[in-house]
Amino acid sequence: ADGSRAPLVADGAFTDFMPEVDERSIKLKPFSDALNFWGKTPPDVAPTEFVPISYGVWPPDSAMMDHLFELGYRDMEAWLDRHL
């Protein structure tokens, strides 16, 4: 017991797709949605390419999954470069 706490994380799934825990929360949007239907507030990080919502239910093939991983990594890295 070194006194440290585990980080608090949240996944809104069916309530608020981008929950905000506190003022330091970084809101991530996993799918493309121009109307922001899946979130109560605008995302901090969103895909820079089209990612259909259907991938949340029916995942794509492994090559596309690898591409989406790389896309998410680059999008988050770009946000970090701009904000930190």
PDB file of C-alpha atoms in Angstrom:
ATOM      1  CA  ALA A   1       0.000   0.000   0.000  1.00  0.00           C
ATOM      2  CA  ASP A   2       2.103   2.860  -1.315  1.00  0.00           C
ATOM      3  CA  GLY A   3      -0.808   5.296  -1.194  1.00  0.00           C
ATOM      4  CA  SER A   4      -1.213   5.522  -4.963  1.00  0.00           C
ATOM      5  CA  ARG A   5      -4.612   5.121  -6.540  1.00  0.00           C
ATOM      6  CA  ALA A   6      -5.522   3.385  -9.744  1.00  0.00           C
ATOM      7  CA  PRO A   7      -6.629   5.822 -12.460  1.00  0.00           C
ATOM      8  CA  LEU A   8     -10.361   6.332 -12.798  1.00  0.00           C
ATOM      9  CA  VAL A   9     -11.656   5.367 -16.248  1.00  0.00           C
ATOM     10  CA  ALA A  10     -15.157   5.307 -17.720  1.00  0.00           C
ATOM     11  CA  ASP A  11     -16.853   3.694 -20.704  1.00  0.00           C
ATOM     12  CA  GLY A  12     -20.269   5.139 -21.440  1.00  0.00           C
ATOM     13  CA  ALA A  13     -21.341   2.529 -24.019  1.00  0.00           C
ATOM     14  CA  PHE A  14     -25.122   2.846 -23.760  1.00  0.00           C
ATOM     15  CA  THR A  15     -25.493   6.031 -21.706  1.00  0.00           C
ATOM     16  CA  ASP A  16     -22.977   8.611 -22.925  1.00  0.00           C
ATOM     17  CA  PHE A  17     -20.489   7.340 -25.454  1.00  0.00           C
ATOM     18  CA  MET A  18     -17.904   9.864 -24.237  1.00  0.00           C
ATOM     19  CA  PRO A  19     -18.298  10.239 -20.471  1.00  0.00           C
ATOM     20  CA  GLU A  20     -16.394  12.994 -18.714  1.00  0.00           C
ATOM     21  CA  VAL A  21     -14.935  12.024 -15.320  1.00  0.00           C
ATOM     22  CA  ASP A  22     -13.393  15.425 -14.540  1.00  0.00           C
ATOM     23  CA  GLU A  23     -11.923  18.505 -16.244  1.00  0.00           C
ATOM     24  CA  ARG A  24      -8.841  16.506 -17.295  1.00  0.00           C
ATOM     25  CA  SER A  25     -10.856  13.864 -19.170  1.00  0.00           C
ATOM     26  CA  ILE A  26      -9.937  13.292 -22.806  1.00  0.00           C
ATOM     27  CA  LYS A  27     -13.038  12.341 -24.767  1.00  0.00           C
ATOM     28  CA  LEU A  28     -12.434   9.824 -27.567  1.00  0.00           C
ATOM     29  CA  LYS A  29     -14.882   9.125 -30.353  1.00  0.00           C
ATOM     30  CA  PRO A  30     -14.324   5.695 -31.934  1.00  0.00           C
ATOM     31  CA  PHE A  31     -16.685   6.079 -34.894  1.00  0.00           C
ATOM     32  CA  SER A  32     -17.427   8.657 -37.590  1.00  0.00           C
ATOM     33  CA  ASP A  33     -20.601  10.562 -36.831  1.00  0.00           C
ATOM     34  CA  ALA A  34     -20.896  14.084 -38.208  1.00  0.00           C
ATOM     35  CA  LEU A  35     -23.902  14.871 -36.021  1.00  0.00           C
ATOM     36  CA  ASN A  36     -22.221  13.685 -32.799  1.00  0.00           C
ATOM     37  CA  PHE A  37     -25.233  11.453 -32.170  1.00  0.00           C
ATOM     38  CA  TRP A  38     -23.275   9.226 -29.791  1.00  0.00           C
ATOM     39  CA  GLY A  39     -21.988  11.895 -27.434  1.00  0.00           C
ATOM     40  CA  LYS A  40     -23.424  14.624 -25.226  1.00  0.00           C
ATOM     41  CA  THR A  41     -20.340  16.791 -25.726  1.00  0.00           C
ATOM     42  CA  PRO A  42     -17.929  17.184 -28.663  1.00  0.00           C
ATOM     43  CA  PRO A  43     -14.994  14.763 -28.707  1.00  0.00           C
ATOM     44  CA  ASP A  44     -11.390  15.803 -28.131  1.00  0.00           C
ATOM     45  CA  VAL A  45     -10.154  13.056 -30.466  1.00  0.00           C
ATOM     46  CA  ALA A  46     -12.118  11.588 -33.382  1.00  0.00           C
ATOM     47  CA  PRO A  47     -11.201   9.441 -36.379  1.00  0.00           C
ATOM     48  CA  THR A  48      -9.637  11.320 -39.290  1.00  0.00           C
ATOM     49  CA  GLU A  49     -11.031   8.700 -41.670  1.00  0.00           C
ATOM     50  CA  PHE A  50     -14.529   7.260 -41.956  1.00  0.00           C
ATOM     51  CA  VAL A  51     -15.147   4.515 -39.383  1.00  0.00           C
ATOM     52  CA  PRO A  52     -18.692   3.096 -39.568  1.00  0.00           C
ATOM     53  CA  ILE A  53     -20.676   2.618 -36.368  1.00  0.00           C
ATOM     54  CA  SER A  54     -21.426  -0.939 -37.491  1.00  0.00           C
ATOM     55  CA  TYR A  55     -17.827  -1.892 -36.618  1.00  0.00           C
ATOM     56  CA  GLY A  56     -18.897  -1.714 -32.969  1.00  0.00           C
ATOM     57  CA  VAL A  57     -21.232  -4.664 -33.550  1.00  0.00           C
ATOM     58  CA  TRP A  58     -19.638  -6.435 -36.511  1.00  0.00           C
ATOM     59  CA  PRO A  59     -15.853  -5.995 -36.390  1.00  0.00           C
ATOM     60  CA  PRO A  60     -14.034  -5.793 -39.734  1.00  0.00           C
ATOM     61  CA  ASP A  61     -11.364  -8.219 -40.940  1.00  0.00           C
ATOM     62  CA  SER A  62      -7.950  -8.301 -39.274  1.00  0.00           C
ATOM     63  CA  ALA A  63      -6.259  -6.098 -41.894  1.00  0.00           C
ATOM     64  CA  MET A  64      -8.825  -3.341 -41.289  1.00  0.00           C
ATOM     65  CA  MET A  65      -8.505  -3.823 -37.521  1.00  0.00           C
ATOM     66  CA  ASP A  66      -4.743  -3.256 -37.843  1.00  0.00           C
ATOM     67  CA  HIS A  67      -5.420  -0.139 -39.916  1.00  0.00           C
ATOM     68  CA  LEU A  68      -7.920   1.196 -37.348  1.00  0.00           C
ATOM     69  CA  PHE A  69      -5.418   0.618 -34.543  1.00  0.00           C
ATOM     70  CA  GLU A  70      -2.783   2.599 -36.438  1.00  0.00           C
ATOM     71  CA  LEU A  71      -5.317   5.318 -37.287  1.00  0.00           C
ATOM     72  CA  GLY A  72      -6.318   5.694 -33.642  1.00  0.00           C
ATOM     73  CA  TYR A  73      -2.688   5.778 -32.562  1.00  0.00           C
ATOM     74  CA  ARG A  74      -1.878   8.547 -35.070  1.00  0.00           C
ATOM     75  CA  ASP A  75      -4.998  10.559 -34.209  1.00  0.00           C
ATOM     76  CA  MET A  76      -4.198  10.425 -30.483  1.00  0.00           C
ATOM     77  CA  GLU A  77      -0.547  11.251 -31.116  1.00  0.00           C
ATOM     78  CA  ALA A  78      -1.588  14.313 -33.158  1.00  0.00           C
ATOM     79  CA  TRP A  79      -3.866  15.481 -30.330  1.00  0.00           C
ATOM     80  CA  LEU A  80      -1.069  15.036 -27.791  1.00  0.00           C
ATOM     81  CA  ASP A  81       1.343  17.000 -29.998  1.00  0.00           C
ATOM     82  CA  ARG A  82      -1.154  19.890 -30.192  1.00  0.00           C
ATOM     83  CA  HIS A  83      -2.139  19.957 -26.519  1.00  0.00           C
ATOM     84  CA  LEU A  84       0.901  18.922 -24.476  1.00  0.00           C
TER      85      LEU A  84
END
